[in-house]
Coordinates of C-alpha atoms in Angstrom, one line a residue:
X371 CA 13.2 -104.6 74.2
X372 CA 10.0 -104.1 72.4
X373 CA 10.1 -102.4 68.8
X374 CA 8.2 -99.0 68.8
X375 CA 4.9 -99.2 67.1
X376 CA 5.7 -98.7 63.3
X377 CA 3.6 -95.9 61.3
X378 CA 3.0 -94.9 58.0
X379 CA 5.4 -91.8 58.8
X380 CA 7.9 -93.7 60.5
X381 CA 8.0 -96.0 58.1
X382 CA 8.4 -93.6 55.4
X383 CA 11.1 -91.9 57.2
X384 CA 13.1 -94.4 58.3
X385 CA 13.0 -96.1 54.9
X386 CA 14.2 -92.8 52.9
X387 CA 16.9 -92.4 55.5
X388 CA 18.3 -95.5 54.7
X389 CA 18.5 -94.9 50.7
X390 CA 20.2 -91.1 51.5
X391 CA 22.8 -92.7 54.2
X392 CA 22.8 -95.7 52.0
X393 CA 22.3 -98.1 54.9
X394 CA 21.6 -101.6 54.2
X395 CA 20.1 -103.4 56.9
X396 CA 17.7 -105.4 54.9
X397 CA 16.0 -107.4 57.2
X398 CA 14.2 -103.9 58.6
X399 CA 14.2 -102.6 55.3
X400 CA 12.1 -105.5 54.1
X401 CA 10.0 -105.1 57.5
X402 CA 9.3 -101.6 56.9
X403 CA 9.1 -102.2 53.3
X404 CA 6.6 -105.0 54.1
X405 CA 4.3 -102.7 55.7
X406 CA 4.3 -99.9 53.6
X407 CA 2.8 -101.9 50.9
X408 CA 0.0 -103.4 53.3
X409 CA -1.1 -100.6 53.8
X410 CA -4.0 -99.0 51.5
X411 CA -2.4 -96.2 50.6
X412 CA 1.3 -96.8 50.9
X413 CA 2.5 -96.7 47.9
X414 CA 0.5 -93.7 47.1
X415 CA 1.9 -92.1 49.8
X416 CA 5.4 -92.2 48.5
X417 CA 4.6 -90.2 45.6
X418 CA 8.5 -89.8 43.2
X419 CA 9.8 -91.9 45.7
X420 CA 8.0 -95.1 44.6
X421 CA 10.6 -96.0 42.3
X422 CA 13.4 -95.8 44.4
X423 CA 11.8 -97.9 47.4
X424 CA 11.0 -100.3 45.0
X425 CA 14.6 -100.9 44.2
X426 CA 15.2 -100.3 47.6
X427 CA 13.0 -103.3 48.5
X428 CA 14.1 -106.0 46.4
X429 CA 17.7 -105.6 46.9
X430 CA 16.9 -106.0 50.4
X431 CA 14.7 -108.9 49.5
X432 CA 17.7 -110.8 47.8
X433 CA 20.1 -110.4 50.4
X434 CA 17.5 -112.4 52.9
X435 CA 16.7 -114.6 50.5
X436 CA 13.1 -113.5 50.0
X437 CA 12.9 -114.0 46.2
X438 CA 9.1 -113.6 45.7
X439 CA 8.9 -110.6 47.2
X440 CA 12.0 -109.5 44.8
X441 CA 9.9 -110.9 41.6
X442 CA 7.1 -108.7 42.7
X443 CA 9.1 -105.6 43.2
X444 CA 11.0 -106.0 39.7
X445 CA 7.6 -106.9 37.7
X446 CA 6.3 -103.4 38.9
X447 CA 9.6 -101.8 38.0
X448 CA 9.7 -103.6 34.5
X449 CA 6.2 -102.1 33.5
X450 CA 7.3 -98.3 34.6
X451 CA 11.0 -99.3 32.9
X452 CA 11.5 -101.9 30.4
X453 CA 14.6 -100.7 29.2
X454 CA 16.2 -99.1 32.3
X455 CA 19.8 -100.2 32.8
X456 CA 19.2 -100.0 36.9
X457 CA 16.2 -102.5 36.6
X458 CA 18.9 -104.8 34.0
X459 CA 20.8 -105.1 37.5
X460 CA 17.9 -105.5 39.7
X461 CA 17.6 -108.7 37.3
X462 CA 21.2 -109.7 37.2
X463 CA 21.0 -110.3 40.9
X464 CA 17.9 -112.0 41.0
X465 CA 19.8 -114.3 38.5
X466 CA 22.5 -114.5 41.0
X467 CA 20.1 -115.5 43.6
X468 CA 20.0 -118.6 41.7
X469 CA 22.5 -119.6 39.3
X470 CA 26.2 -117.8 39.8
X471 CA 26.9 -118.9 36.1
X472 CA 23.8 -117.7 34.7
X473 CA 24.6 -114.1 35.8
X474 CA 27.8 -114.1 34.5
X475 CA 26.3 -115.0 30.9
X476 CA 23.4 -112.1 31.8
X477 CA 26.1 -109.3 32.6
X478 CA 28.5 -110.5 29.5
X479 CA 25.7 -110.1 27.1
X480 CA 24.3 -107.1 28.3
X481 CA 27.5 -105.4 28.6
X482 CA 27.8 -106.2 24.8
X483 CA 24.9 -104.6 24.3
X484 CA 26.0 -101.4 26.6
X485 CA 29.4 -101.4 27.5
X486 CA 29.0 -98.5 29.5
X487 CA 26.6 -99.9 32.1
X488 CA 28.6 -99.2 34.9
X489 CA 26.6 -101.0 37.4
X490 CA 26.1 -104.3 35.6
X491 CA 29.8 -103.8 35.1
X492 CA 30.6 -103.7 38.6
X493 CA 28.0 -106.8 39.1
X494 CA 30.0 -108.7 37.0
X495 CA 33.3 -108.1 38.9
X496 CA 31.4 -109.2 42.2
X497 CA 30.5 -112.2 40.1
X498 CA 33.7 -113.2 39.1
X499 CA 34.9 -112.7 42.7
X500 CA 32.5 -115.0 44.3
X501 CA 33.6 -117.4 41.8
X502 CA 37.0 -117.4 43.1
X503 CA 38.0 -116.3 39.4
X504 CA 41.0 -114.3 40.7
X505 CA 42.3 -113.7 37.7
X506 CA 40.0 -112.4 35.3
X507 CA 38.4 -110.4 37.8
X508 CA 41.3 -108.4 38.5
X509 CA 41.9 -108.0 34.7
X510 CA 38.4 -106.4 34.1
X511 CA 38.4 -104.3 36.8
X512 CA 41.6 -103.0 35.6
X513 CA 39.6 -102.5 32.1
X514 CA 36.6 -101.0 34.1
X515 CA 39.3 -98.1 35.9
X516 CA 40.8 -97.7 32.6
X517 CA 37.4 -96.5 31.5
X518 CA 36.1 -95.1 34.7
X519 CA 39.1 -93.7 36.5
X520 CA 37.4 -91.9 39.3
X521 CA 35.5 -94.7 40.3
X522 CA 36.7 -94.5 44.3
X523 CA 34.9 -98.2 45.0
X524 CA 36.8 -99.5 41.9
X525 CA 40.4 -98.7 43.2
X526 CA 39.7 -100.2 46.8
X527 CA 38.6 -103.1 45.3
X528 CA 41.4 -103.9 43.5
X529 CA 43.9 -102.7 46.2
X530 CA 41.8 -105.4 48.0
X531 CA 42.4 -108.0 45.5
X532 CA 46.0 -107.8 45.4
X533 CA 46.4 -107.7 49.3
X534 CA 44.6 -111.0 48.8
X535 CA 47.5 -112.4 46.6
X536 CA 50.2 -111.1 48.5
X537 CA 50.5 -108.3 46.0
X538 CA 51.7 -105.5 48.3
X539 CA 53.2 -103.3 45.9
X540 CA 50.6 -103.4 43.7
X541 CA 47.8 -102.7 46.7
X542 CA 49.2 -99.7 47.5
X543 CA 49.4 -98.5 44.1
X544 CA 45.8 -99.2 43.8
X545 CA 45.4 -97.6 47.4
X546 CA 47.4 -94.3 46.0
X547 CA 44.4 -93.4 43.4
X548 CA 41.9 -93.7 46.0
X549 CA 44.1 -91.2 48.1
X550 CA 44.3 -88.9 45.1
X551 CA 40.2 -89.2 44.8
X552 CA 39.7 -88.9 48.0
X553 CA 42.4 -87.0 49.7
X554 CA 40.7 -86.4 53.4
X555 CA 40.0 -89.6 54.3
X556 CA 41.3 -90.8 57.1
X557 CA 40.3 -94.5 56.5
X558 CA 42.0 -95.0 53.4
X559 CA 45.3 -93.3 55.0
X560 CA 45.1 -95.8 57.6
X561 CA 44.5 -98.6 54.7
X562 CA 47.4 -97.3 53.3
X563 CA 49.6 -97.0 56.1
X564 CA 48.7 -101.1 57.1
X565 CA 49.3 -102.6 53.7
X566 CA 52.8 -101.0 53.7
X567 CA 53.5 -102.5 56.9
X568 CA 52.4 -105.3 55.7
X569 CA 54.8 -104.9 52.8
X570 CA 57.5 -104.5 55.6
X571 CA 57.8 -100.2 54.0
X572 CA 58.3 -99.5 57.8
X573 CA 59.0 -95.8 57.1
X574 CA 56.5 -95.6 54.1
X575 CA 54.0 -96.9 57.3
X576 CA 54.7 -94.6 59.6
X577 CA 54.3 -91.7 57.0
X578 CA 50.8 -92.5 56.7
X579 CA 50.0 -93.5 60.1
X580 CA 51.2 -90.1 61.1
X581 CA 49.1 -88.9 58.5
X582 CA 45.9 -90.8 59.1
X583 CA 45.9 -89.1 62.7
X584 CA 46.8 -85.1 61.2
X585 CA 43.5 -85.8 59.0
X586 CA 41.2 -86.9 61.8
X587 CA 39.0 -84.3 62.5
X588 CA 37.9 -85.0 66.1
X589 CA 38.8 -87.0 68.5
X590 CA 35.3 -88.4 69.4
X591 CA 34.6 -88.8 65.6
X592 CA 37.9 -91.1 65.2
X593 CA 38.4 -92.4 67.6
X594 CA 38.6 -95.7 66.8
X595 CA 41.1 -95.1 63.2
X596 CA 43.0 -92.9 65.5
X597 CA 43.7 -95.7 67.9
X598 CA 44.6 -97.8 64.8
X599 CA 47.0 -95.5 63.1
X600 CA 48.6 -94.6 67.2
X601 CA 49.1 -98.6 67.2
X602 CA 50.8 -98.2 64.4
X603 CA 53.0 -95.4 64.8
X604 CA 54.0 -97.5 68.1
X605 CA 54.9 -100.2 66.2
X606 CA 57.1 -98.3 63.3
X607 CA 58.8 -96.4 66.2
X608 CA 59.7 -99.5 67.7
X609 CA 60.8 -100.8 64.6
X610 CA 63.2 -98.6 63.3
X611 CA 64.8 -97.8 66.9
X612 CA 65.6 -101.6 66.7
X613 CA 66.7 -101.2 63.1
X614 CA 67.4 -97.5 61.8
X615 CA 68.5 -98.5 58.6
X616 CA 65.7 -100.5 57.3
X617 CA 65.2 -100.6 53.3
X618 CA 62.2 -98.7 52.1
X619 CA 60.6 -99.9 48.6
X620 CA 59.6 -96.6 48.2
X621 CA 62.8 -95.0 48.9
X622 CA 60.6 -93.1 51.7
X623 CA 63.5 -91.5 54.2
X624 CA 62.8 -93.2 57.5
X625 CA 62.2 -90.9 60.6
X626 CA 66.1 -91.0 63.0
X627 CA 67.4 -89.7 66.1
X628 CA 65.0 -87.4 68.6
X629 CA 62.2 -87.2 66.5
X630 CA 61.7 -90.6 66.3
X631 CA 61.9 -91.4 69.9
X632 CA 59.6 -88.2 70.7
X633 CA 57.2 -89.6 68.4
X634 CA 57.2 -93.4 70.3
X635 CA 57.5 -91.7 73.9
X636 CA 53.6 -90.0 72.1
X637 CA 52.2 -93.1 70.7
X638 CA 52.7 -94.7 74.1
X639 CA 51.5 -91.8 76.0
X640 CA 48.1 -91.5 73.6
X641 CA 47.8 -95.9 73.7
X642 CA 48.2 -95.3 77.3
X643 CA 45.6 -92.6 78.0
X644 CA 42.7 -94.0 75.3
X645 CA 43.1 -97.5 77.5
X646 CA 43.2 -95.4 80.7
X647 CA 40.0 -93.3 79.6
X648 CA 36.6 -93.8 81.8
X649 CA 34.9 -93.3 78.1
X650 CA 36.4 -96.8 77.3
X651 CA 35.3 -98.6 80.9
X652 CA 32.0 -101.5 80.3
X653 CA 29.6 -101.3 82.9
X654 CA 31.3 -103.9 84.8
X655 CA 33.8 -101.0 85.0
X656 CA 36.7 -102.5 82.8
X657 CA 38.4 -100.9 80.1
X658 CA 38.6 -104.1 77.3
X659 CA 42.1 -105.4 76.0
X660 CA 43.4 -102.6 79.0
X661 CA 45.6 -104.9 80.8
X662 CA 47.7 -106.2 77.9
X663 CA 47.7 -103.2 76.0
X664 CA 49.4 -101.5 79.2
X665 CA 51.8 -104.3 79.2
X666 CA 52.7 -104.5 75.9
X667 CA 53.6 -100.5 76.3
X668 CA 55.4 -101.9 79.7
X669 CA 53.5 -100.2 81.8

């Protein structure tokens, strides 16, 4: 299909969209980006905003490897900034475009210069992470959250980190301070709810499955978390009927007796109708994974 003719306007639009909604598709970023600064009066044209598109521009540039551009966007940015901590990251990742080492030495002296740099701080963490230095990234971004507690990204990260090491326990008491920053989302409920069945907490699990789905505020908007968290309320239901006395880490009391069955006869009846739903059907007019989620439900 062919691309609609790209404008000034559009261009403009699409591109300040992106930095609000925080989108990152870079290749159409760069396009865009490409062709507001062909044209004569582009950058004119953004007026404030010339700043922000710039950074906007070469981070997009480094992520498809188009490192000239980048140069070019953070030798305008250096004359307007010299000593703006955002342009010190812009040129931390240009470094890391190049030499992982070499950024690591950039972000370590520069945080010793400005140990409250947030960002380069962060960019240092991703650094050590690429570097498959387990460890000590785990030990600075417990520093970092020490410093910056209400850093939401921080504690996913981590939670993330420890899942990686088989650190269950410790995940989900990463995963609790993002629940206490962010107590309405249903994502990280659902995180939650996972990592504890992954830790074998079966009625820990089904806690916050149950409560992934009570913080969904539409069906059509979650659809897709609610069908993970219904899933998993299936499974936990299935689990304890099998085993009613199953330890809990947590010392979470585990759901018994008619309640618990209501709530598997419900998880089988919701599975059953979101794989029964027209809204679900391809055009070939099959509902995917249908057949083997209805058998799995024994159906």
């Amino acid at each position: 299909m062919a691309q609609p003719t790209l404008t000034l306007s559009s261009a403009l639009s699409d591109l300040s969209t992106a930095r609000v909604r925080a989108h990152r598709d870079s290749n159409e970023i760069v396009r865009k980006g490409l062709f507001v600064l062909e044209q004569k009066n582009g950058l004119k044209a953004l007026g404030g905003d010339i700043w922000d598109f710039l950074e906007q521009l070469t981070i997009a540039a480094l992520d498809i490897g188009q490192v000239e551009l980048a140069d070019d966007c953070i030798a305008r940015l250096e004359v307007q900034f010299p000593k703006s901590p955002r342009v010190d990251v812009l040129r931390g990742m240009r470094i890391e475009a190049k030499d992982l080492g070499l950024a690591l030495e950039y972000y370590e002296h520069t945080l010793e210069n400005d140990e409250t740099n947030v960002a380069i701080w962060k960019r240092l963490i991703a650094v050590l992470r690429q570097q498959n230095k387990t460890e000590r990234c785990v030990k600075e971004l417990v520093t970092f959250l020490d410093t910056f507690y209400s850093d939401l990204e921080g504690w996913l990260e981590l939670a993330d980190l420890y899942a990686s090491l088989n650190l269950y326990t410790r995940s989900l008491q990463a995963l609790s301070h993002a629940l206490l920053l962010a107590p309405q989302n249903p994502f990280h409920a659902l995180r939650f709810a996972e990592t504890a069945y992954t830790a074998n907490d079966i009625p820990l699990a089904l806690r916050y499955y149950l409560r992934t789905i009570e913080l969904i505020d539409s069906e059509e908007d979650g659809k897709e978390t609610g069908r993970r968290a219904w899933f998993g309320v299936k499974l936990c239901t299935s689990h304890l009927s099998r085993t009613p006395n199953l330890p809990s880490e947590s010392n979470t009391l585990p759901v018994q007796g008619k309640n618990l069955a209501a709530l598997e006869v419900l998880a089988t009846e919701r599975l059953s109708a979101a794989y029964s739903s027209t809204a679900n059907t391809k055009p070939d007019g099959k509902v995917p994974g249908r057949k083997e989620v209805l058998k799995w439900l024994g159906q």
